[in-house]
Each structure stands twice: as C-alpha cells, then as structure tokens.
Amino acid sequence: MRRFIPFIILLSYFHCLAQETPTKIYLFPGEGSDERIFEKIKPEGNYLFIPIVYPIPARGSTMQDYAKQLIAQIDTSGKYLFIGVSLGGMLCTEL
C-alpha cells in the first residue's frame, strides 16, 4: 500500500488542476482592429480568451458611458483579467 500513496497524491493533484475553473482573459482591441491582434499571446496555464465586441457608441457618449455598455459581456463571478490595446486599454482602465 505504501508504494501507491505517492501515486494517489499525484493523481489527486492533477485531478484538482483539471477541475480548476479557467481564468477568463477579456481582450479589448484598439479601434479599427479585432481579437486577431492578440492571436500570438499563448500563456501557459488554464486561461480562456474572451474577445469583447464593441457596440456602436451613442452620439455624445463619454468613455465612461461606453465602458458601462461593455459590462454585460464580462463575468466577474470568477477570476478574470483585462488586456487592452489603445482604445481597449483606455476602456480597461475605465472598467
């Protein structure tokens, strides 16, 4: 039985890793670009990339107003990160 204990511990460790919910990475591209700008990013670990889709802004809306429109696309119930470029970076900061 003793020789199986390290194997059981190792198996339990990998089972825990497999059950871990991935960290969501929300991708905010710049104006005039899309999620393809991030395609070379290949982090090691358990991550799920989610591109943000920009709606057409209302005339006269502020950056804060526009960021509020994007909140519906973001799930904050688990771990998450933002990556933004240009306009996307400003929106990340606003959020």
mmCIF file of N, CA and C in Angstrom:
data_model
loop_
_atom_site.group_PDB
_atom_site.id
_atom_site.type_symbol
_atom_site.label_atom_id
_atom_site.label_comp_id
_atom_site.label_asym_id
_atom_site.label_seq_id
_atom_site.Cartn_x
_atom_site.Cartn_y
_atom_site.Cartn_z
ATOM 1 N N MET A 1 0.813 -1.198 0.000
ATOM 2 C CA MET A 1 0.000 0.000 0.000
ATOM 3 C C MET A 1 0.857 1.263 0.000
ATOM 4 N N ARG A 2 2.009 1.241 0.662
ATOM 5 C CA ARG A 2 2.859 2.419 0.751
ATOM 6 C C ARG A 2 3.317 2.921 -0.614
ATOM 7 N N ARG A 3 3.574 2.009 -1.557
ATOM 8 C CA ARG A 3 4.048 2.477 -2.861
ATOM 9 C C ARG A 3 2.950 3.197 -3.627
ATOM 10 N N PHE A 4 1.717 2.988 -3.282
ATOM 11 C CA PHE A 4 0.628 3.630 -4.008
ATOM 12 C C PHE A 4 0.296 5.019 -3.472
ATOM 13 N N ILE A 5 0.730 5.338 -2.275
ATOM 14 C CA ILE A 5 0.402 6.633 -1.679
ATOM 15 C C ILE A 5 0.923 7.796 -2.519
ATOM 16 N N PRO A 6 2.202 7.841 -2.954
ATOM 17 C CA PRO A 6 2.639 8.952 -3.802
ATOM 18 C C PRO A 6 1.833 9.037 -5.100
ATOM 19 N N PHE A 7 1.495 7.884 -5.665
ATOM 20 C CA PHE A 7 0.716 7.865 -6.898
ATOM 21 C C PHE A 7 -0.672 8.465 -6.663
ATOM 22 N N ILE A 8 -1.297 8.122 -5.556
ATOM 23 C CA ILE A 8 -2.633 8.644 -5.238
ATOM 24 C C ILE A 8 -2.574 10.142 -5.004
ATOM 25 N N ILE A 9 -1.547 10.607 -4.291
ATOM 26 C CA ILE A 9 -1.390 12.043 -4.051
ATOM 27 C C ILE A 9 -1.196 12.773 -5.376
ATOM 28 N N LEU A 10 -0.347 12.249 -6.241
ATOM 29 C CA LEU A 10 -0.098 12.868 -7.544
ATOM 30 C C LEU A 10 -1.373 12.882 -8.376
ATOM 31 N N LEU A 11 -2.103 11.791 -8.382
ATOM 32 C CA LEU A 11 -3.353 11.715 -9.126
ATOM 33 C C LEU A 11 -4.360 12.735 -8.590
ATOM 34 N N SER A 12 -4.431 12.904 -7.283
ATOM 35 C CA SER A 12 -5.335 13.885 -6.672
ATOM 36 C C SER A 12 -4.950 15.300 -7.086
ATOM 37 N N TYR A 13 -3.647 15.576 -7.131
ATOM 38 C CA TYR A 13 -3.163 16.892 -7.532
ATOM 39 C C TYR A 13 -3.594 17.210 -8.963
ATOM 40 N N PHE A 14 -3.407 16.270 -9.880
ATOM 41 C CA PHE A 14 -3.791 16.509 -11.271
ATOM 42 C C PHE A 14 -5.301 16.594 -11.427
ATOM 43 N N HIS A 15 -6.038 15.875 -10.616
ATOM 44 C CA HIS A 15 -7.498 15.964 -10.655
ATOM 45 C C HIS A 15 -7.935 17.366 -10.229
ATOM 46 N N CYS A 16 -7.294 17.914 -9.196
ATOM 47 C CA CYS A 16 -7.616 19.271 -8.747
ATOM 48 C C CYS A 16 -7.306 20.290 -9.833
ATOM 49 N N LEU A 17 -6.183 20.117 -10.519
ATOM 50 C CA LEU A 17 -5.834 21.036 -11.606
ATOM 51 C C LEU A 17 -6.862 20.978 -12.724
ATOM 52 N N ALA A 18 -7.318 19.788 -13.044
ATOM 53 C CA ALA A 18 -8.291 19.631 -14.129
ATOM 54 C C ALA A 18 -9.630 20.258 -13.763
ATOM 55 N N GLN A 19 -9.971 20.285 -12.480
ATOM 56 C CA GLN A 19 -11.249 20.825 -12.041
ATOM 57 C C GLN A 19 -11.237 22.340 -11.885
ATOM 58 N N GLU A 20 -10.050 22.932 -11.862
ATOM 59 C CA GLU A 20 -9.950 24.366 -11.644
ATOM 60 C C GLU A 20 -10.610 25.128 -12.792
ATOM 61 N N THR A 21 -11.412 26.095 -12.436
ATOM 62 C CA THR A 21 -12.059 26.931 -13.434
ATOM 63 C C THR A 21 -11.015 27.831 -14.080
ATOM 64 N N PRO A 22 -11.030 27.944 -15.402
ATOM 65 C CA PRO A 22 -10.019 28.781 -16.056
ATOM 66 C C PRO A 22 -10.205 30.260 -15.718
ATOM 67 N N THR A 23 -9.099 30.967 -15.679
ATOM 68 C CA THR A 23 -9.138 32.421 -15.533
ATOM 69 C C THR A 23 -9.546 32.994 -16.878
ATOM 70 N N LYS A 24 -10.537 33.859 -16.868
ATOM 71 C CA LYS A 24 -11.009 34.472 -18.110
ATOM 72 C C LYS A 24 -10.167 35.696 -18.417
ATOM 73 N N ILE A 25 -9.686 35.770 -19.639
ATOM 74 C CA ILE A 25 -8.930 36.933 -20.089
ATOM 75 C C ILE A 25 -9.771 37.637 -21.143
ATOM 76 N N TYR A 26 -10.233 38.838 -20.798
ATOM 77 C CA TYR A 26 -11.040 39.621 -21.724
ATOM 78 C C TYR A 26 -10.120 40.471 -22.592
ATOM 79 N N LEU A 27 -10.322 40.371 -23.899
ATOM 80 C CA LEU A 27 -9.463 41.041 -24.872
ATOM 81 C C LEU A 27 -10.166 42.274 -25.426
ATOM 82 N N PHE A 28 -9.546 43.417 -25.240
ATOM 83 C CA PHE A 28 -10.082 44.689 -25.711
ATOM 84 C C PHE A 28 -9.168 45.227 -26.813
ATOM 85 N N PRO A 29 -9.522 45.028 -28.082
ATOM 86 C CA PRO A 29 -8.672 45.533 -29.163
ATOM 87 C C PRO A 29 -8.794 47.043 -29.302
ATOM 88 N N GLY A 30 -7.919 47.612 -30.096
ATOM 89 C CA GLY A 30 -7.995 49.031 -30.393
ATOM 90 C C GLY A 30 -9.064 49.301 -31.437
ATOM 91 N N GLU A 31 -9.362 50.561 -31.637
ATOM 92 C CA GLU A 31 -10.349 50.938 -32.654
ATOM 93 C C GLU A 31 -9.817 50.546 -34.034
ATOM 94 N N GLY A 32 -10.658 49.933 -34.815
ATOM 95 C CA GLY A 32 -10.253 49.523 -36.160
ATOM 96 C C GLY A 32 -9.559 48.168 -36.200
ATOM 97 N N SER A 33 -9.468 47.482 -35.075
ATOM 98 C CA SER A 33 -8.879 46.138 -35.059
ATOM 99 C C SER A 33 -9.847 45.188 -34.345
ATOM 100 N N ASP A 34 -9.474 43.924 -34.284
ATOM 101 C CA ASP A 34 -10.312 42.946 -33.595
ATOM 102 C C ASP A 34 -9.422 41.997 -32.799
ATOM 103 N N GLU A 35 -10.002 40.879 -32.350
ATOM 104 C CA GLU A 35 -9.270 39.964 -31.466
ATOM 105 C C GLU A 35 -8.041 39.340 -32.108
ATOM 106 N N ARG A 36 -7.902 39.414 -33.428
ATOM 107 C CA ARG A 36 -6.721 38.836 -34.089
ATOM 108 C C ARG A 36 -5.426 39.500 -33.640
ATOM 109 N N ILE A 37 -5.519 40.722 -33.129
ATOM 110 C CA ILE A 37 -4.318 41.412 -32.648
ATOM 111 C C ILE A 37 -3.684 40.657 -31.470
ATOM 112 N N PHE A 38 -4.457 39.810 -30.805
ATOM 113 C CA PHE A 38 -3.982 39.066 -29.640
ATOM 114 C C PHE A 38 -3.623 37.618 -29.945
ATOM 115 N N GLU A 39 -3.709 37.191 -31.197
ATOM 116 C CA GLU A 39 -3.580 35.765 -31.500
ATOM 117 C C GLU A 39 -2.210 35.164 -31.194
ATOM 118 N N LYS A 40 -1.178 35.953 -31.064
ATOM 119 C CA LYS A 40 0.153 35.413 -30.749
ATOM 120 C C LYS A 40 0.372 35.227 -29.247
ATOM 121 N N ILE A 41 -0.550 35.695 -28.433
ATOM 122 C CA ILE A 41 -0.430 35.530 -26.984
ATOM 123 C C ILE A 41 -0.837 34.104 -26.637
ATOM 124 N N LYS A 42 0.084 33.357 -26.080
ATOM 125 C CA LYS A 42 -0.145 31.955 -25.713
ATOM 126 C C LYS A 42 0.342 31.727 -24.284
ATOM 127 N N PRO A 43 -0.439 32.134 -23.286
ATOM 128 C CA PRO A 43 0.023 31.957 -21.908
ATOM 129 C C PRO A 43 -0.026 30.488 -21.488
ATOM 130 N N GLU A 44 0.869 30.132 -20.594
ATOM 131 C CA GLU A 44 0.845 28.784 -20.027
ATOM 132 C C GLU A 44 -0.126 28.797 -18.859
ATOM 133 N N GLY A 45 -0.917 27.784 -18.763
ATOM 134 C CA GLY A 45 -1.860 27.704 -17.661
ATOM 135 C C GLY A 45 -3.280 27.536 -18.166
ATOM 136 N N ASN A 46 -4.202 27.693 -17.262
ATOM 137 C CA ASN A 46 -5.608 27.462 -17.534
ATOM 138 C C ASN A 46 -6.309 28.803 -17.764
ATOM 139 N N TYR A 47 -6.351 29.251 -19.017
ATOM 140 C CA TYR A 47 -6.933 30.535 -19.370
ATOM 141 C C TYR A 47 -7.955 30.374 -20.484
ATOM 142 N N LEU A 48 -8.944 31.233 -20.479
ATOM 143 C CA LEU A 48 -9.955 31.264 -21.512
ATOM 144 C C LEU A 48 -9.998 32.680 -22.071
ATOM 145 N N PHE A 49 -9.697 32.829 -23.363
ATOM 146 C CA PHE A 49 -9.725 34.144 -24.006
ATOM 147 C C PHE A 49 -11.140 34.481 -24.439
ATOM 148 N N ILE A 50 -11.584 35.680 -24.112
ATOM 149 C CA ILE A 50 -12.915 36.144 -24.494
ATOM 150 C C ILE A 50 -12.776 37.522 -25.137
ATOM 151 N N PRO A 51 -12.984 37.612 -26.454
ATOM 152 C CA PRO A 51 -12.903 38.927 -27.100
ATOM 153 C C PRO A 51 -14.144 39.768 -26.781
ATOM 154 N N ILE A 52 -13.926 41.031 -26.525
ATOM 155 C CA ILE A 52 -15.022 41.970 -26.287
ATOM 156 C C ILE A 52 -15.480 42.515 -27.644
ATOM 157 N N VAL A 53 -16.788 42.528 -27.840
ATOM 158 C CA VAL A 53 -17.371 43.052 -29.076
ATOM 159 C C VAL A 53 -17.856 44.467 -28.788
ATOM 160 N N TYR A 54 -17.376 45.402 -29.576
ATOM 161 C CA TYR A 54 -17.735 46.800 -29.357
ATOM 162 C C TYR A 54 -19.035 47.155 -30.068
ATOM 163 N N PRO A 55 -20.008 47.671 -29.319
ATOM 164 C CA PRO A 55 -21.215 48.182 -29.968
ATOM 165 C C PRO A 55 -20.932 49.573 -30.559
ATOM 166 N N ILE A 56 -21.788 50.019 -31.419
ATOM 167 C CA ILE A 56 -21.645 51.379 -31.959
ATOM 168 C C ILE A 56 -22.018 52.345 -30.837
ATOM 169 N N PRO A 57 -21.113 53.274 -30.519
ATOM 170 C CA PRO A 57 -21.405 54.189 -29.399
ATOM 171 C C PRO A 57 -22.504 55.190 -29.760
ATOM 172 N N ALA A 58 -23.267 55.570 -28.763
ATOM 173 C CA ALA A 58 -24.290 56.598 -28.955
ATOM 174 C C ALA A 58 -23.612 57.945 -29.145
ATOM 175 N N ARG A 59 -24.212 58.772 -29.958
ATOM 176 C CA ARG A 59 -23.657 60.109 -30.205
ATOM 177 C C ARG A 59 -23.550 60.876 -28.889
ATOM 178 N N GLY A 60 -22.386 61.422 -28.649
ATOM 179 C CA GLY A 60 -22.159 62.216 -27.441
ATOM 180 C C GLY A 60 -21.854 61.410 -26.190
ATOM 181 N N SER A 61 -21.714 60.088 -26.308
ATOM 182 C CA SER A 61 -21.429 59.293 -25.107
ATOM 183 C C SER A 61 -19.979 59.482 -24.670
ATOM 184 N N THR A 62 -19.759 59.377 -23.382
ATOM 185 C CA THR A 62 -18.415 59.512 -22.833
ATOM 186 C C THR A 62 -17.738 58.144 -22.781
ATOM 187 N N MET A 63 -16.468 58.135 -22.461
ATOM 188 C CA MET A 63 -15.740 56.873 -22.313
ATOM 189 C C MET A 63 -16.361 56.048 -21.185
ATOM 190 N N GLN A 64 -16.785 56.720 -20.129
ATOM 191 C CA GLN A 64 -17.429 56.028 -19.011
ATOM 192 C C GLN A 64 -18.751 55.390 -19.455
ATOM 193 N N ASP A 65 -19.543 56.119 -20.232
ATOM 194 C CA ASP A 65 -20.806 55.574 -20.747
ATOM 195 C C ASP A 65 -20.551 54.349 -21.614
ATOM 196 N N TYR A 66 -19.536 54.444 -22.457
ATOM 197 C CA TYR A 66 -19.226 53.345 -23.372
ATOM 198 C C TYR A 66 -18.749 52.111 -22.598
ATOM 199 N N ALA A 67 -17.928 52.338 -21.587
ATOM 200 C CA ALA A 67 -17.443 51.224 -20.755
ATOM 201 C C ALA A 67 -18.612 50.534 -20.051
ATOM 202 N N LYS A 68 -19.588 51.301 -19.603
ATOM 203 C CA LYS A 68 -20.760 50.719 -18.936
ATOM 204 C C LYS A 68 -21.524 49.787 -19.881
ATOM 205 N N GLN A 69 -21.533 50.102 -21.177
ATOM 206 C CA GLN A 69 -22.209 49.246 -22.161
ATOM 207 C C GLN A 69 -21.523 47.880 -22.266
ATOM 208 N N LEU A 70 -20.231 47.825 -21.986
ATOM 209 C CA LEU A 70 -19.470 46.587 -22.132
ATOM 210 C C LEU A 70 -19.589 45.657 -20.925
ATOM 211 N N ILE A 71 -20.064 46.173 -19.811
ATOM 212 C CA ILE A 71 -20.124 45.395 -18.579
ATOM 213 C C ILE A 71 -20.924 44.106 -18.744
ATOM 214 N N ALA A 72 -21.953 44.135 -19.567
ATOM 215 C CA ALA A 72 -22.792 42.945 -19.762
ATOM 216 C C ALA A 72 -22.012 41.770 -20.356
ATOM 217 N N GLN A 73 -20.879 42.032 -21.010
ATOM 218 C CA GLN A 73 -20.071 40.977 -21.623
ATOM 219 C C GLN A 73 -19.060 40.370 -20.660
ATOM 220 N N ILE A 74 -18.981 40.892 -19.439
ATOM 221 C CA ILE A 74 -17.927 40.494 -18.505
ATOM 222 C C ILE A 74 -18.520 39.744 -17.314
ATOM 223 N N ASP A 75 -18.007 38.549 -17.081
ATOM 224 C CA ASP A 75 -18.424 37.723 -15.946
ATOM 225 C C ASP A 75 -17.398 37.897 -14.825
ATOM 226 N N THR A 76 -17.812 38.509 -13.744
ATOM 227 C CA THR A 76 -16.897 38.769 -12.629
ATOM 228 C C THR A 76 -17.069 37.771 -11.489
ATOM 229 N N SER A 77 -17.791 36.672 -11.737
ATOM 230 C CA SER A 77 -18.022 35.697 -10.678
ATOM 231 C C SER A 77 -16.793 34.835 -10.386
ATOM 232 N N GLY A 78 -15.834 34.821 -11.288
ATOM 233 C CA GLY A 78 -14.601 34.065 -11.084
ATOM 234 C C GLY A 78 -13.400 34.958 -11.333
ATOM 235 N N LYS A 79 -12.240 34.322 -11.503
ATOM 236 C CA LYS A 79 -11.022 35.083 -11.775
ATOM 237 C C LYS A 79 -11.073 35.610 -13.204
ATOM 238 N N TYR A 80 -10.608 36.845 -13.394
ATOM 239 C CA TYR A 80 -10.586 37.423 -14.730
ATOM 240 C C TYR A 80 -9.479 38.467 -14.837
ATOM 241 N N LEU A 81 -9.067 38.711 -16.075
ATOM 242 C CA LEU A 81 -8.047 39.705 -16.394
ATOM 243 C C LEU A 81 -8.506 40.495 -17.600
ATOM 244 N N PHE A 82 -7.981 41.709 -17.754
ATOM 245 C CA PHE A 82 -8.228 42.514 -18.938
ATOM 246 C C PHE A 82 -6.915 42.718 -19.670
ATOM 247 N N ILE A 83 -6.958 42.620 -20.996
ATOM 248 C CA ILE A 83 -5.834 43.014 -21.842
ATOM 249 C C ILE A 83 -6.397 43.964 -22.875
ATOM 250 N N GLY A 84 -5.858 45.169 -22.956
ATOM 251 C CA GLY A 84 -6.363 46.156 -23.896
ATOM 252 C C GLY A 84 -5.261 46.863 -24.631
ATOM 253 N N VAL A 85 -5.541 47.219 -25.871
ATOM 254 C CA VAL A 85 -4.606 47.950 -26.724
ATOM 255 C C VAL A 85 -5.281 49.245 -27.170
ATOM 256 N N SER A 86 -4.610 50.365 -27.021
ATOM 257 C CA SER A 86 -5.089 51.660 -27.474
ATOM 258 C C SER A 86 -6.458 51.966 -26.853
ATOM 259 N N LEU A 87 -7.499 52.101 -27.668
ATOM 260 C CA LEU A 87 -8.839 52.342 -27.138
ATOM 261 C C LEU A 87 -9.213 51.261 -26.125
ATOM 262 N N GLY A 88 -8.857 50.021 -26.404
ATOM 263 C CA GLY A 88 -9.151 48.922 -25.496
ATOM 264 C C GLY A 88 -8.485 49.120 -24.146
ATOM 265 N N GLY A 89 -7.267 49.644 -24.129
ATOM 266 C CA GLY A 89 -6.569 49.927 -22.874
ATOM 267 C C GLY A 89 -7.263 51.000 -22.072
ATOM 268 N N MET A 90 -7.758 52.018 -22.763
ATOM 269 C CA MET A 90 -8.496 53.080 -22.059
ATOM 270 C C MET A 90 -9.793 52.534 -21.472
ATOM 271 N N LEU A 91 -10.461 51.652 -22.211
ATOM 272 C CA LEU A 91 -11.694 51.056 -21.691
ATOM 273 C C LEU A 91 -11.409 50.149 -20.500
ATOM 274 N N CYS A 92 -10.305 49.410 -20.550
ATOM 275 C CA CYS A 92 -9.908 48.579 -19.398
ATOM 276 C C CYS A 92 -9.705 49.444 -18.168
ATOM 277 N N THR A 93 -9.064 50.573 -18.344
ATOM 278 C CA THR A 93 -8.808 51.480 -17.236
ATOM 279 C C THR A 93 -10.124 52.028 -16.689
ATOM 280 N N GLU A 94 -11.030 52.339 -17.583
ATOM 281 C CA GLU A 94 -12.338 52.871 -17.170
ATOM 282 C C GLU A 94 -13.143 51.841 -16.387
ATOM 283 N N LEU A 95 -13.028 50.565 -16.798
ATOM 284 C CA LEU A 95 -13.756 49.497 -16.096
ATOM 285 C C LEU A 95 -13.135 49.241 -14.742
#
